[in-house]
Amino acid sequence: MPDRSDTPLTPVLLGNEPGSFPHSVLAERHPAIIRQVRESFPYGPEQHRALDALLASCTEGVIEPLPADAHDRDRWTAWGADAFVGRSWFDVPWLWSESYFYRQLLEAVGHFTPGPWQGIDPFRPSKLAELDAPETDEELAALDVLADLPADEQDRALLHGSLWGNRADLGFRLSAAHGEGSSDTPPLVSDDSATLWSLLPPTGTDGAGPATLCLIADNAGRELVPDLLLIAHLLDQGRVGRAVLHVKPYPYYVSDATHTDVLDALRRLTAAPGAAATYGHTLWSAMTDGRLTVRAHPFAAAPLPFAELPGDLREELAPAALTVVKGDLNYRRLVGDRLWPPTTPFTDVTAHFPGPVAALRTLKSDVITGLDARTEAALVAAEGQKWRTGGTHALIQVRT
């Protein structure tokens, strides 16, 4: 691992401070998720008892071990379970406790054990409802205007679509892209998009062959669709010759994308009218001929930062012209889930990553790096610390 001795480590985030964002996730969001899952399917008494036990464990008890015969018990042991079992959920690293919560939630509903609920995604109803919402039709219809725009505006619109996900429509993305510098507290608090595009030039303009793009996905539904549209655009424009989409190996963090979610989104695109279907068929063709592949490495659901990438995944990501890391959780894993001073250089805390990396992230948690002092001061003056978690600001940060 590269030397990071010039970037002193700040403490790992815990959830034990009442009033903090991590504490609210553990104390409020997780119990609400258990209730939501309980109501999403007609689970039987066994699943209800297990969900009730998990609720009691999360709110009043301690972290329980996985069953002795769990298929991945050894993996979780390697990921630190022995050190944290028996302790309060609030007193262990927040990243670890969040991840383990979802693993235990799947255990409670029988996702991994033989029986009628094996393989059933407990979050699927809400994912499909979002994907089938009228707002998705409106966003897909907006793609019809893109073909008449200059190439650089198409690039910008689709990049911002992937950045903001379902945050706003295409018109907002275009206007926001043009107005980023108009305020001391712009929607984009950091923008390295020019560097991003320089790493993905059209085929032949840099004398090199077609590039490989890796994209580490975040959410399913209306946030995965813009990621797929960006991939289709990059393939179609010759900016990349191959793309690898990394998703979760099992349902995770309520809305994180799995392979099934990719297929749902792809079917949504191919069945849509107009330009959306063209994008969908580009992706369908790319999957059938190998230009687009989907990966679900076990580490995608690990409770660990990317500084601890396993060797096989490091070797896979290293040759890519660029790895795009999407979303808030992946940002926390990329820079380390620590309350860095916001002006800590992004390049320093991502020096461990095996190749060029770009973060596309809407701000929904406290962790942030790479801001200039003036931007941070303006954000704090205008919003206190709410800018960190409100989802109204975003960033594009690149380390070459």
GROMACS .gro file of N, CA and C in nm, residues 231-339:
model
  327
  231ILE      N    1  -2.279   0.453  -1.944
  231ILE     CA    2  -2.198   0.345  -2.002
  231ILE      C    3  -2.230   0.328  -2.150
  232ALA      N    4  -2.359   0.328  -2.185
  232ALA     CA    5  -2.397   0.313  -2.326
  232ALA      C    6  -2.340   0.426  -2.410
  233HIS      N    7  -2.344   0.547  -2.357
  233HIS     CA    8  -2.291   0.663  -2.430
  233HIS      C    9  -2.140   0.651  -2.451
  234LEU      N   10  -2.069   0.611  -2.347
  234LEU     CA   11  -1.924   0.598  -2.358
  234LEU      C   12  -1.885   0.489  -2.459
  235LEU      N   13  -1.960   0.379  -2.460
  235LEU     CA   14  -1.934   0.274  -2.558
  235LEU      C   15  -1.967   0.323  -2.699
  236ASP      N   16  -2.079   0.390  -2.714
  236ASP     CA   17  -2.124   0.434  -2.846
  236ASP      C   18  -2.032   0.541  -2.903
  237GLN      N   19  -1.978   0.627  -2.817
  237GLN     CA   20  -1.891   0.735  -2.863
  237GLN      C   21  -1.746   0.691  -2.878
  238GLY      N   22  -1.717   0.566  -2.844
  238GLY     CA   23  -1.581   0.517  -2.857
  238GLY      C   24  -1.487   0.568  -2.749
  239ARG      N   25  -1.541   0.624  -2.643
  239ARG     CA   26  -1.455   0.668  -2.533
  239ARG      C   27  -1.405   0.549  -2.452
  240VAL      N   28  -1.480   0.441  -2.451
  240VAL     CA   29  -1.435   0.315  -2.391
  240VAL      C   30  -1.468   0.202  -2.487
  241GLY      N   31  -1.386   0.099  -2.485
  241GLY     CA   32  -1.413  -0.018  -2.567
  241GLY      C   33  -1.477  -0.130  -2.488
  242ARG      N   34  -1.467  -0.119  -2.356
  242ARG     CA   35  -1.522  -0.223  -2.267
  242ARG      C   36  -1.557  -0.159  -2.135
  243ALA      N   37  -1.664  -0.208  -2.073
  243ALA     CA   38  -1.706  -0.159  -1.942
  243ALA      C   39  -1.736  -0.277  -1.851
  244VAL      N   40  -1.698  -0.263  -1.725
  244VAL     CA   41  -1.727  -0.363  -1.623
  244VAL      C   42  -1.808  -0.294  -1.514
  245LEU      N   43  -1.928  -0.344  -1.492
  245LEU     CA   44  -2.019  -0.287  -1.394
  245LEU      C   45  -2.015  -0.374  -1.268
  246HIS      N   46  -1.970  -0.317  -1.159
  246HIS     CA   47  -1.959  -0.390  -1.032
  246HIS      C   48  -2.083  -0.362  -0.947
  247VAL      N   49  -2.153  -0.469  -0.909
  247VAL     CA   50  -2.274  -0.457  -0.828
  247VAL      C   51  -2.259  -0.543  -0.703
  248LYS      N   52  -2.361  -0.540  -0.617
  248LYS     CA   53  -2.357  -0.616  -0.494
  248LYS      C   54  -2.393  -0.763  -0.520
  249PRO      N   55  -2.335  -0.856  -0.444
  249PRO     CA   56  -2.365  -0.997  -0.464
  249PRO      C   57  -2.497  -1.039  -0.403
  250TYR      N   58  -2.555  -0.955  -0.319
  250TYR     CA   59  -2.685  -0.985  -0.259
  250TYR      C   60  -2.748  -0.853  -0.217
  251PRO      N   61  -2.880  -0.852  -0.189
  251PRO     CA   62  -2.947  -0.727  -0.150
  251PRO      C   63  -2.878  -0.661  -0.030
  252TYR      N   64  -2.867  -0.529  -0.036
  252TYR     CA   65  -2.775  -0.460   0.054
  252TYR      C   66  -2.817  -0.314   0.062
  253TYR      N   67  -2.808  -0.257   0.181
  253TYR     CA   68  -2.837  -0.114   0.200
  253TYR      C   69  -2.968  -0.071   0.134
  254VAL      N   70  -3.070  -0.151   0.143
  254VAL     CA   71  -3.205  -0.127   0.091
  254VAL      C   72  -3.209  -0.122  -0.062
  255SER      N   73  -3.134  -0.030  -0.121
  255SER     CA   74  -3.152  -0.004  -0.263
  255SER      C   75  -3.029  -0.030  -0.348
  256ASP      N   76  -2.923  -0.085  -0.292
  256ASP     CA   77  -2.804  -0.108  -0.372
  256ASP      C   78  -2.830  -0.209  -0.483
  257ALA      N   79  -2.764  -0.187  -0.596
  257ALA     CA   80  -2.792  -0.264  -0.717
  257ALA      C   81  -2.730  -0.403  -0.713
  258THR      N   82  -2.808  -0.502  -0.752
  258THR     CA   83  -2.762  -0.638  -0.775
  258THR      C   84  -2.774  -0.669  -0.923
  259HIS      N   85  -2.731  -0.790  -0.963
  259HIS     CA   86  -2.740  -0.829  -1.104
  259HIS      C   87  -2.886  -0.828  -1.150
  260THR      N   88  -2.976  -0.875  -1.065
  260THR     CA   89  -3.118  -0.874  -1.100
  260THR      C   90  -3.166  -0.732  -1.127
  261ASP      N   91  -3.120  -0.635  -1.048
  261ASP     CA   92  -3.159  -0.496  -1.069
  261ASP      C   93  -3.106  -0.442  -1.202
  262VAL      N   94  -2.986  -0.486  -1.242
  262VAL     CA   95  -2.933  -0.446  -1.372
  262VAL      C   96  -3.024  -0.496  -1.483
  263LEU      N   97  -3.066  -0.621  -1.473
  263LEU     CA   98  -3.153  -0.677  -1.576
  263LEU      C   99  -3.289  -0.608  -1.578
  264ASP      N  100  -3.342  -0.575  -1.459
  264ASP     CA  101  -3.468  -0.501  -1.454
  264ASP      C  102  -3.455  -0.366  -1.523
  265ALA      N  103  -3.347  -0.296  -1.495
  265ALA     CA  104  -3.325  -0.165  -1.557
  265ALA      C  105  -3.307  -0.178  -1.707
  266LEU      N  106  -3.236  -0.281  -1.750
  266LEU     CA  107  -3.213  -0.302  -1.893
  266LEU      C  108  -3.345  -0.330  -1.964
  267ARG      N  109  -3.430  -0.412  -1.904
  267ARG     CA  110  -3.561  -0.439  -1.965
  267ARG      C  111  -3.645  -0.312  -1.970
  268ARG      N  112  -3.634  -0.229  -1.867
  268ARG     CA  113  -3.708  -0.102  -1.864
  268ARG      C  114  -3.667  -0.013  -1.980
  269LEU      N  115  -3.538  -0.009  -2.007
  269LEU     CA  116  -3.489   0.073  -2.117
  269LEU      C  117  -3.533   0.018  -2.252
  270THR      N  118  -3.514  -0.111  -2.274
  270THR     CA  119  -3.545  -0.167  -2.406
  270THR      C  120  -3.694  -0.162  -2.437
  271ALA      N  121  -3.779  -0.157  -2.335
  271ALA     CA  122  -3.923  -0.151  -2.358
  271ALA      C  123  -3.974  -0.008  -2.371
  272ALA      N  124  -3.888   0.090  -2.348
  272ALA     CA  125  -3.931   0.229  -2.353
  272ALA      C  126  -3.935   0.278  -2.498
  273PRO      N  127  -4.013   0.383  -2.523
  273PRO     CA  128  -4.013   0.440  -2.659
  273PRO      C  129  -3.894   0.532  -2.681
  274GLY      N  130  -3.870   0.565  -2.805
  274GLY     CA  131  -3.774   0.669  -2.840
  274GLY      C  132  -3.629   0.632  -2.813
  275ALA      N  133  -3.551   0.736  -2.777
  275ALA     CA  134  -3.407   0.720  -2.762
  275ALA      C  135  -3.371   0.623  -2.651
  276ALA      N  136  -3.454   0.615  -2.548
  276ALA     CA  137  -3.423   0.526  -2.436
  276ALA      C  138  -3.404   0.383  -2.483
  277ALA      N  139  -3.489   0.339  -2.576
  277ALA     CA  140  -3.477   0.202  -2.627
  277ALA      C  141  -3.346   0.183  -2.702
  278THR      N  142  -3.302   0.287  -2.773
  278THR     CA  143  -3.175   0.278  -2.845
  278THR      C  144  -3.060   0.255  -2.747
  279TYR      N  145  -3.060   0.330  -2.638
  279TYR     CA  146  -2.961   0.308  -2.533
  279TYR      C  147  -2.971   0.166  -2.478
  280GLY      N  148  -3.093   0.121  -2.455
  280GLY     CA  149  -3.113  -0.013  -2.402
  280GLY      C  150  -3.059  -0.120  -2.493
  281HIS      N  151  -3.083  -0.106  -2.623
  281HIS     CA  152  -3.035  -0.207  -2.717
  281HIS      C  153  -2.883  -0.202  -2.731
  282THR      N  154  -2.825  -0.082  -2.717
  282THR     CA  155  -2.679  -0.072  -2.715
  282THR      C  156  -2.622  -0.153  -2.599
  283LEU      N  157  -2.683  -0.139  -2.482
  283LEU     CA  158  -2.637  -0.213  -2.364
  283LEU      C  159  -2.661  -0.362  -2.379
  284TRP      N  160  -2.777  -0.400  -2.432
  284TRP     CA  161  -2.808  -0.541  -2.451
  284TRP      C  162  -2.705  -0.606  -2.542
  285SER      N  163  -2.676  -0.538  -2.652
  285SER     CA  164  -2.577  -0.589  -2.747
  285SER      C  165  -2.440  -0.597  -2.682
  286ALA      N  166  -2.405  -0.496  -2.604
  286ALA     CA  167  -2.273  -0.494  -2.539
  286ALA      C  168  -2.260  -0.609  -2.439
  287MET      N  169  -2.367  -0.645  -2.372
  287MET     CA  170  -2.360  -0.757  -2.280
  287MET      C  171  -2.344  -0.889  -2.355
  288THR      N  172  -2.414  -0.902  -2.467
  288THR     CA  173  -2.408  -1.029  -2.540
  288THR      C  174  -2.273  -1.051  -2.608
  289ASP      N  175  -2.204  -0.943  -2.647
  289ASP     CA  176  -2.074  -0.962  -2.712
  289ASP      C  177  -1.955  -0.940  -2.620
  290GLY      N  178  -1.981  -0.913  -2.491
  290GLY     CA  179  -1.873  -0.906  -2.393
  290GLY      C  180  -1.814  -0.769  -2.371
  291ARG      N  181  -1.865  -0.667  -2.440
  291ARG     CA  182  -1.812  -0.532  -2.416
  291ARG      C  183  -1.860  -0.476  -2.283
  292LEU      N  184  -1.971  -0.529  -2.232
  292LEU     CA  185  -2.020  -0.492  -2.100
  292LEU      C  186  -2.038  -0.619  -2.018
  293THR      N  187  -1.970  -0.625  -1.904
  293THR     CA  188  -1.985  -0.738  -1.815
  293THR      C  189  -2.026  -0.688  -1.677
  294VAL      N  190  -2.093  -0.775  -1.603
  294VAL     CA  191  -2.139  -0.743  -1.468
  294VAL      C  192  -2.064  -0.831  -1.370
  295ARG      N  193  -2.009  -0.770  -1.265
  295ARG     CA  194  -1.933  -0.841  -1.162
  295ARG      C  195  -2.000  -0.821  -1.027
  296ALA      N  196  -1.999  -0.926  -0.946
  296ALA     CA  197  -2.055  -0.918  -0.811
  296ALA      C  198  -1.957  -0.985  -0.716
  297HIS      N  199  -1.843  -0.922  -0.696
  297HIS     CA  200  -1.739  -0.975  -0.609
  297HIS      C  201  -1.787  -0.971  -0.464
  298PRO      N  202  -1.755  -1.073  -0.383
  298PRO     CA  203  -1.797  -1.071  -0.242
  298PRO      C  204  -1.755  -0.945  -0.168
  299PHE      N  205  -1.641  -0.887  -0.203
  299PHE     CA  206  -1.593  -0.768  -0.133
  299PHE      C  207  -1.684  -0.648  -0.155
  300ALA      N  208  -1.768  -0.653  -0.257
  300ALA     CA  209  -1.860  -0.542  -0.280
  300ALA      C  210  -1.953  -0.520  -0.161
  301ALA      N  211  -1.978  -0.625  -0.083
  301ALA     CA  212  -2.063  -0.614   0.036
  301ALA      C  213  -1.982  -0.628   0.165
  302ALA      N  214  -1.853  -0.605   0.158
  302ALA     CA  215  -1.769  -0.615   0.277
  302ALA      C  216  -1.785  -0.490   0.363
  303PRO      N  217  -1.765  -0.501   0.494
  303PRO     CA  218  -1.777  -0.386   0.585
  303PRO      C  219  -1.645  -0.312   0.599
  304LEU      N  220  -1.570  -0.303   0.491
  304LEU     CA  221  -1.431  -0.256   0.495
  304LEU      C  222  -1.407  -0.148   0.391
  305PRO      N  223  -1.309  -0.061   0.414
  305PRO     CA  224  -1.274   0.040   0.314
  305PRO      C  225  -1.201  -0.022   0.196
  306PHE      N  226  -1.199   0.051   0.085
  306PHE     CA  227  -1.133   0.001  -0.035
  306PHE      C  228  -0.981  -0.009  -0.019
  307ALA      N  229  -0.926   0.053   0.084
  307ALA     CA  230  -0.784   0.035   0.111
  307ALA      C  231  -0.751  -0.111   0.138
  308GLU      N  232  -0.852  -0.191   0.173
  308GLU     CA  233  -0.832  -0.333   0.200
  308GLU      C  234  -0.884  -0.422   0.087
  309LEU      N  235  -0.886  -0.369  -0.035
  309LEU     CA  236  -0.926  -0.450  -0.151
  309LEU      C  237  -0.845  -0.579  -0.156
  310PRO      N  238  -0.911  -0.692  -0.182
  310PRO     CA  239  -0.835  -0.817  -0.197
  310PRO      C  240  -0.754  -0.816  -0.326
  311GLY      N  241  -0.653  -0.902  -0.330
  311GLY     CA  242  -0.559  -0.900  -0.441
  311GLY      C  243  -0.623  -0.920  -0.577
  312ASP      N  244  -0.719  -1.013  -0.589
  312ASP     CA  245  -0.778  -1.038  -0.720
  312ASP      C  246  -0.856  -0.918  -0.771
  313LEU      N  247  -0.921  -0.844  -0.680
  313LEU     CA  248  -0.996  -0.727  -0.722
  313LEU      C  249  -0.902  -0.611  -0.756
  314ARG      N  250  -0.794  -0.598  -0.683
  314ARG     CA  251  -0.694  -0.496  -0.716
  314ARG      C  252  -0.637  -0.520  -0.856
  315GLU      N  253  -0.608  -0.647  -0.885
  315GLU     CA  254  -0.553  -0.680  -1.017
  315GLU      C  255  -0.653  -0.652  -1.129
  316GLU      N  256  -0.780  -0.668  -1.099
  316GLU     CA  257  -0.883  -0.643  -1.199
  316GLU      C  258  -0.902  -0.494  -1.226
  317LEU      N  259  -0.895  -0.413  -1.121
  317LEU     CA  260  -0.919  -0.270  -1.135
  317LEU      C  261  -0.796  -0.194  -1.186
  318ALA      N  262  -0.678  -0.245  -1.158
  318ALA     CA  263  -0.555  -0.171  -1.189
  318ALA      C  264  -0.540  -0.132  -1.336
  319PRO      N  265  -0.571  -0.222  -1.433
  319PRO     CA  266  -0.547  -0.184  -1.572
  319PRO      C  267  -0.651  -0.090  -1.631
  320ALA      N  268  -0.761  -0.064  -1.563
  320ALA     CA  269  -0.868   0.019  -1.618
  320ALA      C  270  -0.819   0.162  -1.641
  321ALA      N  271  -0.865   0.221  -1.750
  321ALA     CA  272  -0.833   0.362  -1.773
  321ALA      C  273  -0.892   0.449  -1.664
  322LEU      N  274  -1.007   0.404  -1.609
  322LEU     CA  275  -1.071   0.478  -1.501
  322LEU      C  276  -1.168   0.385  -1.429
  323THR      N  277  -1.171   0.393  -1.297
  323THR     CA  278  -1.277   0.331  -1.217
  323THR      C  279  -1.363   0.442  -1.161
  324VAL      N  280  -1.491   0.439  -1.192
  324VAL     CA  281  -1.586   0.536  -1.141
  324VAL      C  282  -1.654   0.475  -1.019
  325VAL      N  283  -1.645   0.543  -0.907
  325VAL     CA  284  -1.703   0.497  -0.781
  325VAL      C  285  -1.827   0.581  -0.755
  326LYS      N  286  -1.942   0.517  -0.756
  326LYS     CA  287  -2.070   0.588  -0.746
  326LYS      C  288  -2.124   0.588  -0.604
  327GLY      N  289  -2.178   0.702  -0.563
  327GLY     CA  290  -2.260   0.708  -0.446
  327GLY      C  291  -2.189   0.733  -0.314
  328ASP      N  292  -2.270   0.750  -0.212
  328ASP     CA  293  -2.221   0.792  -0.083
  328ASP      C  294  -2.147   0.682  -0.008
  329LEU      N  295  -2.205   0.563  -0.002
  329LEU     CA  296  -2.139   0.453   0.069
  329LEU      C  297  -2.005   0.420   0.004
  330ASN      N  298  -2.000   0.411  -0.127
  330ASN     CA  299  -1.875   0.380  -0.194
  330ASN      C  300  -1.771   0.490  -0.173
  331TYR      N  301  -1.816   0.615  -0.159
  331TYR     CA  302  -1.722   0.723  -0.128
  331TYR      C  303  -1.662   0.702   0.011
  332ARG      N  304  -1.747   0.666   0.107
  332ARG     CA  305  -1.697   0.639   0.241
  332ARG      C  306  -1.595   0.526   0.239
  333ARG      N  307  -1.620   0.425   0.160
  333ARG     CA  308  -1.526   0.313   0.151
  333ARG      C  309  -1.398   0.355   0.078
  334LEU      N  310  -1.411   0.445  -0.019
  334LEU     CA  311  -1.295   0.488  -0.097
  334LEU      C  312  -1.198   0.571  -0.014
  335VAL      N  313  -1.248   0.667   0.061
  335VAL     CA  314  -1.159   0.758   0.134
  335VAL      C  315  -1.136   0.714   0.277
  336GLY      N  316  -1.207   0.610   0.323
  336GLY     CA  317  -1.201   0.569   0.462
  336GLY      C  318  -1.311   0.640   0.540
  337ASP      N  319  -1.386   0.566   0.620
  337ASP     CA  320  -1.504   0.622   0.686
  337ASP      C  321  -1.461   0.699   0.811
  338ARG      N  322  -1.399   0.811   0.787
  338ARG     CA  323  -1.342   0.893   0.895
  338ARG      C  324  -1.387   1.038   0.876
  339LEU      N  325  -1.393   1.111   0.985
  339LEU     CA  326  -1.434   1.251   0.979
  339LEU      C  327  -1.312   1.337   0.946
   0.00000   0.00000   0.00000
